[in-house]
CSV table of C-alpha atoms in Angstrom, one decimal:
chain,number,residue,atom,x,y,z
H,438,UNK,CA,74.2,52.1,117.8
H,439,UNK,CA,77.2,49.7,117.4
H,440,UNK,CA,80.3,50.2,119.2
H,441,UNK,CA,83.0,51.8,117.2
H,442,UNK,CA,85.6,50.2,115.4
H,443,UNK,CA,88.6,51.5,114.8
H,444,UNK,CA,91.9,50.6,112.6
H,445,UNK,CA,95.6,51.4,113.9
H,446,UNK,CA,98.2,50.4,111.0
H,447,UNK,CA,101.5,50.6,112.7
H,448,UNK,CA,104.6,48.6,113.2
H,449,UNK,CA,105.3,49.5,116.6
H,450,UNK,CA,104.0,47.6,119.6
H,451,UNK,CA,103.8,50.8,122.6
H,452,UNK,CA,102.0,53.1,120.1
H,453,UNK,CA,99.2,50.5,119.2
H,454,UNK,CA,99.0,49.6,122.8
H,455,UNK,CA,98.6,53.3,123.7
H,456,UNK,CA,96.2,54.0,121.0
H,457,UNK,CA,94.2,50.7,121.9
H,458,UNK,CA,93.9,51.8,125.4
H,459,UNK,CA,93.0,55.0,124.6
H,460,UNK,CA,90.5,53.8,122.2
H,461,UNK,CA,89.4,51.4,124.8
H,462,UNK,CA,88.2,54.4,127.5
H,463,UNK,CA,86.2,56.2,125.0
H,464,UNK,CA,84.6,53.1,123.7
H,465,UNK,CA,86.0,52.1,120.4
H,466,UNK,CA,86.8,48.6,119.6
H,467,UNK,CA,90.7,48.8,117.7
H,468,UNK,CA,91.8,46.1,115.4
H,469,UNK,CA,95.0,46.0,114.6
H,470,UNK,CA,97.5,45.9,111.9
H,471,UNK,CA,101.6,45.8,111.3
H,472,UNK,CA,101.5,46.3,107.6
H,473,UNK,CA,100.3,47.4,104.8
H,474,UNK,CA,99.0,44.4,103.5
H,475,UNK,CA,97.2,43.4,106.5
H,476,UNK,CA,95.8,47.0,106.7
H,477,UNK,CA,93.8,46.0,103.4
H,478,UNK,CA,92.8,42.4,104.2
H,479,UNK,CA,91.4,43.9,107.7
H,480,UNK,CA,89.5,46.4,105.2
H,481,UNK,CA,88.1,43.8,103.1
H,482,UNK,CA,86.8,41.3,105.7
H,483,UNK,CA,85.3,44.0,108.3
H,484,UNK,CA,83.8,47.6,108.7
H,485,UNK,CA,85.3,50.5,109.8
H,486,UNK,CA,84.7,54.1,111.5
H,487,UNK,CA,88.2,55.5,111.4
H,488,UNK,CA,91.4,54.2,110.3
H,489,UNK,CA,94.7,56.0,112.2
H,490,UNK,CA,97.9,54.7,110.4
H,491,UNK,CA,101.9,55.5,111.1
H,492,UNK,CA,103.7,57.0,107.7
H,493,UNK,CA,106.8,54.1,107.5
H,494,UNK,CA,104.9,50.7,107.3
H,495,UNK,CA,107.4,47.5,106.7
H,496,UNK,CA,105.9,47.0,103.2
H,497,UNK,CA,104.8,50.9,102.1
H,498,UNK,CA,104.1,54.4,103.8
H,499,UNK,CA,101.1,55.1,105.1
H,500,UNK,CA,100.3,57.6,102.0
H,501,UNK,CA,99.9,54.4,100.3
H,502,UNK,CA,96.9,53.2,102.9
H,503,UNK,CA,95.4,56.7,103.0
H,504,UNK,CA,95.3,56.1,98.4
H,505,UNK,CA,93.7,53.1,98.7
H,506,UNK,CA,91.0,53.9,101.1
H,507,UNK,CA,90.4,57.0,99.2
H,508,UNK,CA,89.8,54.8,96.3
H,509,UNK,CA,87.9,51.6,97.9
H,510,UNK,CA,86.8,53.2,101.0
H,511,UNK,CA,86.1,56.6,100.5
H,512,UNK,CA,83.5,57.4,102.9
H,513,UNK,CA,86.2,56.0,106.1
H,514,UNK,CA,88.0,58.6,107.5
H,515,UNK,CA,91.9,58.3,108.0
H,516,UNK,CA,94.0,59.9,110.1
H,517,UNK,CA,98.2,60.1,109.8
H,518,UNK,CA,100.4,59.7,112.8
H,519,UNK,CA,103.6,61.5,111.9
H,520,UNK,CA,107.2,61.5,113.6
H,521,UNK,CA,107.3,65.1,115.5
H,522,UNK,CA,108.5,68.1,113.3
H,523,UNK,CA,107.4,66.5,110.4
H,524,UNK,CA,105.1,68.7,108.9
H,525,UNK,CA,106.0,67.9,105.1
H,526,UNK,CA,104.5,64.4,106.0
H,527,UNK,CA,101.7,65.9,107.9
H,528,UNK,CA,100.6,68.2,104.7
H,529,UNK,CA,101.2,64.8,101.9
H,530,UNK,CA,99.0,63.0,104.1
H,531,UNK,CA,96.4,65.8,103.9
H,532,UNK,CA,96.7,66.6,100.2
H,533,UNK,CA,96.4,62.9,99.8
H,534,UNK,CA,93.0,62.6,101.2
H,535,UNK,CA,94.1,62.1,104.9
H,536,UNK,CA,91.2,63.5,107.8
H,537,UNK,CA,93.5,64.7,110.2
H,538,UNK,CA,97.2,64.0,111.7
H,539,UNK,CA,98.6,63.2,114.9
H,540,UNK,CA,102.5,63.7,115.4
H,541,UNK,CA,104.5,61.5,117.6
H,542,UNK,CA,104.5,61.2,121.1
H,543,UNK,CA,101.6,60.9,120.7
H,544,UNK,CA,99.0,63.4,122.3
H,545,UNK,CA,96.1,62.2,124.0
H,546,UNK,CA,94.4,64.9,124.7
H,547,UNK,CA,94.6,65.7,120.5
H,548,UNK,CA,94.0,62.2,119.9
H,549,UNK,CA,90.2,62.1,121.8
H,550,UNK,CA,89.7,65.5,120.0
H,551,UNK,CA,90.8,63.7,116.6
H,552,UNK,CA,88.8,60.8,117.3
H,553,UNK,CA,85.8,62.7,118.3
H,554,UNK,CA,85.7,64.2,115.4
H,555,UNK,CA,85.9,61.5,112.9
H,556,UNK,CA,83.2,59.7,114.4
H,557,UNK,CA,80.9,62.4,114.0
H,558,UNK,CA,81.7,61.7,110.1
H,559,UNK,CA,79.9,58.0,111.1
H,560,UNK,CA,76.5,57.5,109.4
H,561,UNK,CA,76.0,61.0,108.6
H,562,UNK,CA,75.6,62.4,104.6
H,563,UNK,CA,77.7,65.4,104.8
H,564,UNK,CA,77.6,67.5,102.1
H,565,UNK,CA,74.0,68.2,101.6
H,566,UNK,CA,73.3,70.2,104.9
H,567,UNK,CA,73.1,74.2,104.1
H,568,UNK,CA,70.0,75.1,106.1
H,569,UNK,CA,71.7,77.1,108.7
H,570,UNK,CA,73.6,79.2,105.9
H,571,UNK,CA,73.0,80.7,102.8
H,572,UNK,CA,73.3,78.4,99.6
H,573,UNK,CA,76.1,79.3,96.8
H,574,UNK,CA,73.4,80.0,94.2
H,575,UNK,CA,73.9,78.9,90.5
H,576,UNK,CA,73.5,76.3,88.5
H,577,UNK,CA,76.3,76.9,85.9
H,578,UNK,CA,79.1,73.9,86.1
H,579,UNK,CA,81.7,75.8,88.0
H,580,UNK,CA,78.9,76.5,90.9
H,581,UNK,CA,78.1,73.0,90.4
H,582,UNK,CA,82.3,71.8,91.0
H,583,UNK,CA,82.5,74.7,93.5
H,584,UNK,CA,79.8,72.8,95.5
H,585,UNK,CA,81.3,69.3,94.8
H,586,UNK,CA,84.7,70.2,96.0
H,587,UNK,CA,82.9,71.9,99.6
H,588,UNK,CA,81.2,68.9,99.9
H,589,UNK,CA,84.4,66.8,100.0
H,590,UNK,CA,86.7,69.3,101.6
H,591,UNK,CA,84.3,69.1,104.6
H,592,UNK,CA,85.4,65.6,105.3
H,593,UNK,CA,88.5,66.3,106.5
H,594,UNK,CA,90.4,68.5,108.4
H,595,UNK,CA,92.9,70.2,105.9
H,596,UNK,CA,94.0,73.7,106.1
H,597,UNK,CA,92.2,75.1,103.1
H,598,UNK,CA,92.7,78.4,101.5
H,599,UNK,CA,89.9,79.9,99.0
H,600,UNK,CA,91.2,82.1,96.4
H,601,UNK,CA,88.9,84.6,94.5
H,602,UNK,CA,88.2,88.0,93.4
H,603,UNK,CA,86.5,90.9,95.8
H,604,UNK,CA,82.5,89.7,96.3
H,605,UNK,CA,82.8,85.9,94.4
H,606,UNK,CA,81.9,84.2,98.2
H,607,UNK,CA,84.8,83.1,99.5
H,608,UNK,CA,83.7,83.7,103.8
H,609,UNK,CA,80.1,81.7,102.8
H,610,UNK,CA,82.1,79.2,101.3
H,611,UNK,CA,84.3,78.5,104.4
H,612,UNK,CA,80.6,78.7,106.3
H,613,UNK,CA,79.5,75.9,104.3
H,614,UNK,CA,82.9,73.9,104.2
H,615,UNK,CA,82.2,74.0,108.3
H,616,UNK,CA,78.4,73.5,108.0
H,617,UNK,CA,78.7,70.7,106.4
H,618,UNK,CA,81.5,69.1,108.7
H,619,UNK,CA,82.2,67.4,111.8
H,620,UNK,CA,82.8,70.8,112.9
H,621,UNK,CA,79.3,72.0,112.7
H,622,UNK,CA,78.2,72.2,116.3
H,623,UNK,CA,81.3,74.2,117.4
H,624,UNK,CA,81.6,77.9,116.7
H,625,UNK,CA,82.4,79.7,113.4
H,626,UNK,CA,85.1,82.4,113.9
H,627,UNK,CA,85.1,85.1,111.1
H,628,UNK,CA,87.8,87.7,111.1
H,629,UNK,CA,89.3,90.2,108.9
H,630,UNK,CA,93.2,89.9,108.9
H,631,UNK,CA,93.4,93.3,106.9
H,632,UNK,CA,91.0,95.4,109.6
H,633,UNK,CA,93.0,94.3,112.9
H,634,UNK,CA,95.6,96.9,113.8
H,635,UNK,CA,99.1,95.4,113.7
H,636,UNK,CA,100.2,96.1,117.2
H,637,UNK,CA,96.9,94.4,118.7
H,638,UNK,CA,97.2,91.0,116.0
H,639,UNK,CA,98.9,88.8,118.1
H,640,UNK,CA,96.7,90.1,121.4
H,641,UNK,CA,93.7,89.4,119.1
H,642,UNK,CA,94.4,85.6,117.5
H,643,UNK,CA,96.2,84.2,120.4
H,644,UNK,CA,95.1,86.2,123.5
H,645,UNK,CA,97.1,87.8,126.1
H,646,UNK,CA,97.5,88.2,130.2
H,647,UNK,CA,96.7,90.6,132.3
H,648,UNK,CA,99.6,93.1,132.2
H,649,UNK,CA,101.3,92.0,128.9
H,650,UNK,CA,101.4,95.5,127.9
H,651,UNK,CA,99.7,98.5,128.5
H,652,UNK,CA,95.8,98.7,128.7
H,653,UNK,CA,95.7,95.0,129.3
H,654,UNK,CA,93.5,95.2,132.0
H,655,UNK,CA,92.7,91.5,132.3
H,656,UNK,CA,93.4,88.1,130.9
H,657,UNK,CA,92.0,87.9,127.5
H,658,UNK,CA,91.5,84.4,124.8
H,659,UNK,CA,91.9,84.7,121.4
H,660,UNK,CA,90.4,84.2,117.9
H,661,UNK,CA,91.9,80.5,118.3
H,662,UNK,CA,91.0,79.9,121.7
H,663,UNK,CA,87.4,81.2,120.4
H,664,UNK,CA,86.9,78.7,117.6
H,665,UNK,CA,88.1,75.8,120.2
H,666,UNK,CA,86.5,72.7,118.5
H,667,UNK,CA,85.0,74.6,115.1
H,668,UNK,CA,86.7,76.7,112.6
H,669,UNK,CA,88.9,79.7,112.4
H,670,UNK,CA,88.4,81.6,109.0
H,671,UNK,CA,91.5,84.2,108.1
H,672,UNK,CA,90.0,86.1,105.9
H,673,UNK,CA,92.8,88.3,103.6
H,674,UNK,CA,95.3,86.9,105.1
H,675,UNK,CA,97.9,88.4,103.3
H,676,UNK,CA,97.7,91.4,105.3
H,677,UNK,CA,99.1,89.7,108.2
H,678,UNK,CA,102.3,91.4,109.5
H,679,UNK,CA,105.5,89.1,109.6
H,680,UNK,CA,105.9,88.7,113.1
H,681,UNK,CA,102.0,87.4,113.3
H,682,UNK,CA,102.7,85.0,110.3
H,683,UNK,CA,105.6,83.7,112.5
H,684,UNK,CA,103.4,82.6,114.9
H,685,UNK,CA,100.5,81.4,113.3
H,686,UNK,CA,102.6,79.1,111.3
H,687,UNK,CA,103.6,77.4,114.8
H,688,UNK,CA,99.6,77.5,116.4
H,689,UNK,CA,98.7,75.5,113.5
H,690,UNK,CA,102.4,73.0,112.7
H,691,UNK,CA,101.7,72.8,116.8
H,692,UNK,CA,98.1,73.0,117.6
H,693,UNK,CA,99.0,75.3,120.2
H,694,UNK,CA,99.2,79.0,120.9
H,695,UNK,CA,101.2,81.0,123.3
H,696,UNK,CA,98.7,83.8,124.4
H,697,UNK,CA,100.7,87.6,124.8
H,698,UNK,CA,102.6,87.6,128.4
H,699,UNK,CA,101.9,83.8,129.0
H,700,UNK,CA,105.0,81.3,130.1
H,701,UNK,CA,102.9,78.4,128.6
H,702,UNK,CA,101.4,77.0,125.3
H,703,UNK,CA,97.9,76.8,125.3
H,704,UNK,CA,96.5,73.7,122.7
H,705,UNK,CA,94.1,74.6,121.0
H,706,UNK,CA,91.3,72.8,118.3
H,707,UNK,CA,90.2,74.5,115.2
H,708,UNK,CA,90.4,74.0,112.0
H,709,UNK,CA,91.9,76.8,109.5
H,710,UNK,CA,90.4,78.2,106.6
H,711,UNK,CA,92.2,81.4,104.9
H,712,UNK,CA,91.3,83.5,102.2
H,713,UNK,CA,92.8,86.3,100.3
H,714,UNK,CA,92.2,88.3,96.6
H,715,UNK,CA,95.6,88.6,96.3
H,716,UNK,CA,98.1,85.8,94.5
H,717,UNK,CA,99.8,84.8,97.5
H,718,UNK,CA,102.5,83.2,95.3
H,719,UNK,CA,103.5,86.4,93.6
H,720,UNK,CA,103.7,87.8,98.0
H,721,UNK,CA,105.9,85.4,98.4
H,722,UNK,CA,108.3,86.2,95.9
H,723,UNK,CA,107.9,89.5,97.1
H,724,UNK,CA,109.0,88.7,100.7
H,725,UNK,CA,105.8,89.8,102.1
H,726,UNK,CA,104.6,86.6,102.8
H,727,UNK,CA,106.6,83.8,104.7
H,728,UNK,CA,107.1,80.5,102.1
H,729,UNK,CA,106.7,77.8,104.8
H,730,UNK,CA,103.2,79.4,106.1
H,731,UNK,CA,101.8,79.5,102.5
H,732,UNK,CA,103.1,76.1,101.9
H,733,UNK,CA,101.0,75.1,105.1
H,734,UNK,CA,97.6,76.9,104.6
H,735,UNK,CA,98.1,76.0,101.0
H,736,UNK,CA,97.1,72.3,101.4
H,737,UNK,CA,93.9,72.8,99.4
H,738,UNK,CA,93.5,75.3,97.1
H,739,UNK,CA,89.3,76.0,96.4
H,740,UNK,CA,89.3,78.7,93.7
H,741,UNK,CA,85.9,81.1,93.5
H,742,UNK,CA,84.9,81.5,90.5
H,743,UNK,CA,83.9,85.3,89.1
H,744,UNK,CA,80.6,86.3,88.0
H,745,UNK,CA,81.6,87.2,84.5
H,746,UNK,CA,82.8,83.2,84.2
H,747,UNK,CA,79.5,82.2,84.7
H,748,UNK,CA,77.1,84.6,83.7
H,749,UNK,CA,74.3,82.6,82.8
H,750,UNK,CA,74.0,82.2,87.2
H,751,UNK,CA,73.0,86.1,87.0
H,752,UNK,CA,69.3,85.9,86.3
H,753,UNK,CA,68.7,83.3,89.4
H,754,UNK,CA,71.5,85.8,91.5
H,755,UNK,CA,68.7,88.5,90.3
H,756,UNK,CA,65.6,86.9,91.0
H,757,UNK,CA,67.1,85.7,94.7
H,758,UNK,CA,68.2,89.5,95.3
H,759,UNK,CA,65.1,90.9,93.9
H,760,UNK,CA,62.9,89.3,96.2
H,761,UNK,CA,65.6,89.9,99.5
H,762,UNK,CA,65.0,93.4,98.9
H,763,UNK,CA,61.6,93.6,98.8
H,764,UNK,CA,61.3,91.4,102.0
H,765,UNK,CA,63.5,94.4,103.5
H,766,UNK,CA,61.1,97.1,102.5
H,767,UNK,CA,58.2,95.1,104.6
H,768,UNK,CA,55.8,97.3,106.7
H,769,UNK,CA,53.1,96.2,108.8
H,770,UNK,CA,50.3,94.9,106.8
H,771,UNK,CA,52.5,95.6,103.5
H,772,UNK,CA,54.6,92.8,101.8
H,773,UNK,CA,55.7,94.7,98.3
H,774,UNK,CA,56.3,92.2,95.6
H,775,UNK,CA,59.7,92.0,94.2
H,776,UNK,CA,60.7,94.3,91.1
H,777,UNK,CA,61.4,92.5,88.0
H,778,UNK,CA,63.7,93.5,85.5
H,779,UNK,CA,63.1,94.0,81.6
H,780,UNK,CA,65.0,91.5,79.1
H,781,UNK,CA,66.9,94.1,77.4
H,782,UNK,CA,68.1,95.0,81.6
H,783,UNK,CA,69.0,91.3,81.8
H,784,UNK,CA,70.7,91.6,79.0
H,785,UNK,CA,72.7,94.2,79.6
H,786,UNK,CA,73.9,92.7,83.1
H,787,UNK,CA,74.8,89.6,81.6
H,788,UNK,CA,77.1,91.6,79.3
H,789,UNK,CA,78.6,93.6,82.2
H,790,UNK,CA,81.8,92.6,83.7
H,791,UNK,CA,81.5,93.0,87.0
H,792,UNK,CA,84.5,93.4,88.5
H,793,UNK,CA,82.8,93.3,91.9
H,794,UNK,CA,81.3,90.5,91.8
H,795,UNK,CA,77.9,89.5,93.2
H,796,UNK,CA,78.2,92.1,95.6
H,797,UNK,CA,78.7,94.7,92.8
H,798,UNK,CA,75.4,93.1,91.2
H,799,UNK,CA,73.6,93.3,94.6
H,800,UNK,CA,74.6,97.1,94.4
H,801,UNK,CA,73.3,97.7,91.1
H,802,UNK,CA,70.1,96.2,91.6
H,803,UNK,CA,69.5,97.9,95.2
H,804,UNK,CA,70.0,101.5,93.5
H,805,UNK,CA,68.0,100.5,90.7
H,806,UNK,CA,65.0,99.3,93.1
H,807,UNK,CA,65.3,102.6,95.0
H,808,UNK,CA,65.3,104.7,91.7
H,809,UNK,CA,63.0,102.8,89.7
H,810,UNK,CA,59.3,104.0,89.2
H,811,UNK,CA,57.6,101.3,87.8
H,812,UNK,CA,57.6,97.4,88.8
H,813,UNK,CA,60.0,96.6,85.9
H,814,UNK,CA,63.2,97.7,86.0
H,815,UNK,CA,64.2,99.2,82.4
H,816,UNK,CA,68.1,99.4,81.3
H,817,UNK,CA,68.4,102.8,82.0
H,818,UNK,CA,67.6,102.2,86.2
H,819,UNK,CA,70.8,100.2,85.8
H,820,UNK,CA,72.8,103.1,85.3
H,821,UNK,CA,75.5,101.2,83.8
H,822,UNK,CA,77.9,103.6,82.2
H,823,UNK,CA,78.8,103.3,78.7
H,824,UNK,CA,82.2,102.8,79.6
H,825,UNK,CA,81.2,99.9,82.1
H,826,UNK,CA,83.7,96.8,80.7
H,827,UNK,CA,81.6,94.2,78.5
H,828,UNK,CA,81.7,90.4,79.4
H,829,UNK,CA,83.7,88.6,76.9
H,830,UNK,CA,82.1,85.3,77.9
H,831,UNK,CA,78.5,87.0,77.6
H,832,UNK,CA,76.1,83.6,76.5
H,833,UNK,CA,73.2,86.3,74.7
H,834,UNK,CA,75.5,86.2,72.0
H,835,UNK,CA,74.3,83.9,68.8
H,836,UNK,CA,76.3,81.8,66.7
H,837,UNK,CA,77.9,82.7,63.5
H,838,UNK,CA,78.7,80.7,60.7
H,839,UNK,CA,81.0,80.6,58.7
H,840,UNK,CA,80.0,80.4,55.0
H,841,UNK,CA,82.0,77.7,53.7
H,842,UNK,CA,82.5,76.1,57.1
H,843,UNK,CA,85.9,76.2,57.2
H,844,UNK,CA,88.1,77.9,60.7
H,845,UNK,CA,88.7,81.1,59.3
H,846,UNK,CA,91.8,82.5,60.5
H,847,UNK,CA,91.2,86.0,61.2
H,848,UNK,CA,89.1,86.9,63.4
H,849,UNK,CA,86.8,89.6,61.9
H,850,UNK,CA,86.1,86.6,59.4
H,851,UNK,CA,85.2,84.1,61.8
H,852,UNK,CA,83.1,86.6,64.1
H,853,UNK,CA,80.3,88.1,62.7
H,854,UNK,CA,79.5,91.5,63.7
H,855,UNK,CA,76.5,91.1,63.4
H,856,UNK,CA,75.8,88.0,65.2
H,857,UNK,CA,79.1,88.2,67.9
H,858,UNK,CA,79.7,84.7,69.3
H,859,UNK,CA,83.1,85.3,70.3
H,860,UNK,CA,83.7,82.5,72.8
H,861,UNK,CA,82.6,80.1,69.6
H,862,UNK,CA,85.2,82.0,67.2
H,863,UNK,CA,87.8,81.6,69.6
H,864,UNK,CA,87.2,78.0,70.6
H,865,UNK,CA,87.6,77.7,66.7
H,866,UNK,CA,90.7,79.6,66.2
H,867,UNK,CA,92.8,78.1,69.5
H,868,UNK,CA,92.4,81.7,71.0
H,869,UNK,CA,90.8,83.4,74.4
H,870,UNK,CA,87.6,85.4,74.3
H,871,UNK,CA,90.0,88.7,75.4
H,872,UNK,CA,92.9,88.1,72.6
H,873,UNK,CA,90.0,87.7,69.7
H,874,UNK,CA,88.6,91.7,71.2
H,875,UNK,CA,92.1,93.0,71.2
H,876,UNK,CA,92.5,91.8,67.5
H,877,UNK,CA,89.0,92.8,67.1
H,878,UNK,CA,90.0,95.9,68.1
H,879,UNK,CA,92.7,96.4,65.9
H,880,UNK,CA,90.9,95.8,63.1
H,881,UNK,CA,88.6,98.2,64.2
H,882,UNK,CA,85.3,95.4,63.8
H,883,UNK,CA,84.6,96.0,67.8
């Protein structure tokens, strides 16, 4: 393999001689740059395997380099070097497509880490390696933009936080956001913010010494120390008391935590990933959740979609579930074949809301395999209450027409009752699917 080669855009002569000699000790061959303009003639005229650039250029900001790469050089990874405290610089540099940042002076311990890790990116198609987790099933556009948008947040090194209803996916998505990465050979560290008593959080994420307090018998890491060079997934992170939020807002402006007892900072490498069902906005006007920590896991927002937004994923979700759960019933000598399920049972679970999510459809369909007495499951094994909420973007609804064409105004005009394309009749009318059911059901039509 080639050696390395590096580019260092700064203006100021003892930080690219620092960098160079760094560089130099693990191998990498650094060119040079002073400005912005050079910075893009280097690019032009030579390959590169990581490009570290200072945020005030002479002739631009680095935000400016880390744009243009993004757009002529997408596959090089860039890395910001930011004056100390600066972490609104630090997050624009990541929401502009930066890898990673380094603040000033410059630490070189952080830097070999930051290096290390970018040149993992080096000849290597991310984005298309899930075989040692679970796939996001689906083949509906959002699943196909939620997988787009993992594949790219991998890449880099941004605090991401994945918004979502209860059971939409959001832990396997931070799996394969850190599958996918240069991350993928360090550890993945799972844990539940919300099931962590609150005296014991700080004990738990940033580790403690022997004697801290009582029953610490012995020096213990944490959840950060534990994730050292992989990732660190916060699930419900809301639930975080505000003396913990304190102090996870410095381990990740400072890379560094300050284990329970201890005298010293510890640094620490891991990547966050957070993850809550509730509107974190709407906790921070509440004063539940600090502003400047939202504003720094907040970098990237991935949204999960819902079942009910894409319920033409749900008869791949049941065939995929169907088959897990007769691979669980195996004996020796017996391999049962997976139940199937009757159109009018599709049917109905692609009108069903499911406000649970693909875990509430996992539910459904392991009752209904233990219950059922045939090999087809029928609409009644569902046991789906009549009072179960109805999908307003159910697709096994046809299309109406209007007689003379036109865009009816009123709704029980433009939706026949006997044909029910709703999401057509309110595309037509400027409307959502939920508005055109409550004036449905004031005009007593639904």
């Amino acid at each position: 393999m080639n050696k390395a080669q590096a580019l260092i855009v700064d203006d100021e002569a003892d930080i690219l001689d620092l960098i160079k000699i760094t560089l130099g000790r693990m191998d990498i061959q650094a060119v040079t740059a002073l400005t912005l303009g050079e910075a893009r003639r280097q690019l032009e005229r030579d390959r590169f395997d990581l490009c570290l650039t200072d945020m005030n250029l002479p002739d631009g900001t680095g935000l400016d380099l880390i744009r243009y790469i993004g757009e002529h050089h997408p596959a090089l990874p860039v890395a910001m070097i930011t004056a100390h405290g600066n972490q609104e610089s630090a997050v624009a540099a990541m929401k502009a497509g930066a890898f990673d940042f380094v603040s000033k002076p410059v630490d070189l311990q952080l830097l070999r880490r930051l290096v290390g890790s970018a040149l993992k990116l080096r000849g290597r198609a991310l984005g298309d390696d899930t075989s040692t987790t679970t796939p996001l099933l689906g083949e509906s556009p959002a699943m196909e933009e939620i997988r787009r948008l993992i594949a790219k947040l991998a890449r880099n090194q941004a605090p991401v936080f994945i918004t979502g209803e209860s059971g939409t996916g959001k832990e396997l998505a931070a799996r394969l956001i850190h599958v996918q990465g240069p991350r993928r050979e360090g550890p993945f560290i799972p844990v539940n913010c919300g099931a962590i008593p609150q005296d014991l959080v700080e004990s738990e994420l940033f580790g403690h010494k022997k004697g801290s307090f009582t029953g610490a018998v012995s020096d213990k890491e944490g959840l950060f120390q534990a994730a050292e060079g992989g990732t660190l997934f916060l699930d419900e992170v809301a639930d975080l008391p505000r003396p913990a939020q304190v102090k996870l807002l410095r381990a990740i402006q400072e890379k560094s935590v300050r284990p329970v007892g201890a005298q010293r900072e510890v640094a620490v490498d891991a990547r966050i990933i957070s993850a809550s069902h509730r509107d974190l906005a709407t906790e921070v006007a509440q004063g539940r959740f600090r502003q400047d920590l939202f504003y720094r896991i907040n970098v990237i927002e991935l949204r999960m979609p819902a079942l009910r937004e894409r319920p033409q994923d749900i008869p791949l979700l049941v065939t995929r579930l169907l088959t897990r759960l007769a691979r669980q019933q195996t004996e020796p000598g017996y391999t049962p074949q997976p139940l199937t399920l009757s159109p009018e049972a599709l049917a109905a679970l692609q009108r069903h809301a499911f406000p649970g999510n693909v875990r509430e459809l996992e539910n459904i369909l392991e009752r209904a395999t233990a219950l059922c007495d045939g090999e087809r499951i029928e609409i009644q094994d569902l046991y789906l209450t009549k009072s179960a909420p109805l999908n307003p973007l159910d697709p096994t609804m046809q299309t109406a027409v209007h007689p003379n064409g036109s865009a009816p105004q009123n709704p029980s005009a433009t939706v026949d009752p006997a044909n029910w394309n709703i999401p057509a009749a309110a595309r037509k009318l400027g409307m959502t699917p939920l508005a055109i059911r409550c004036r449905l059901s004031r005009l007593s039509v639904a």
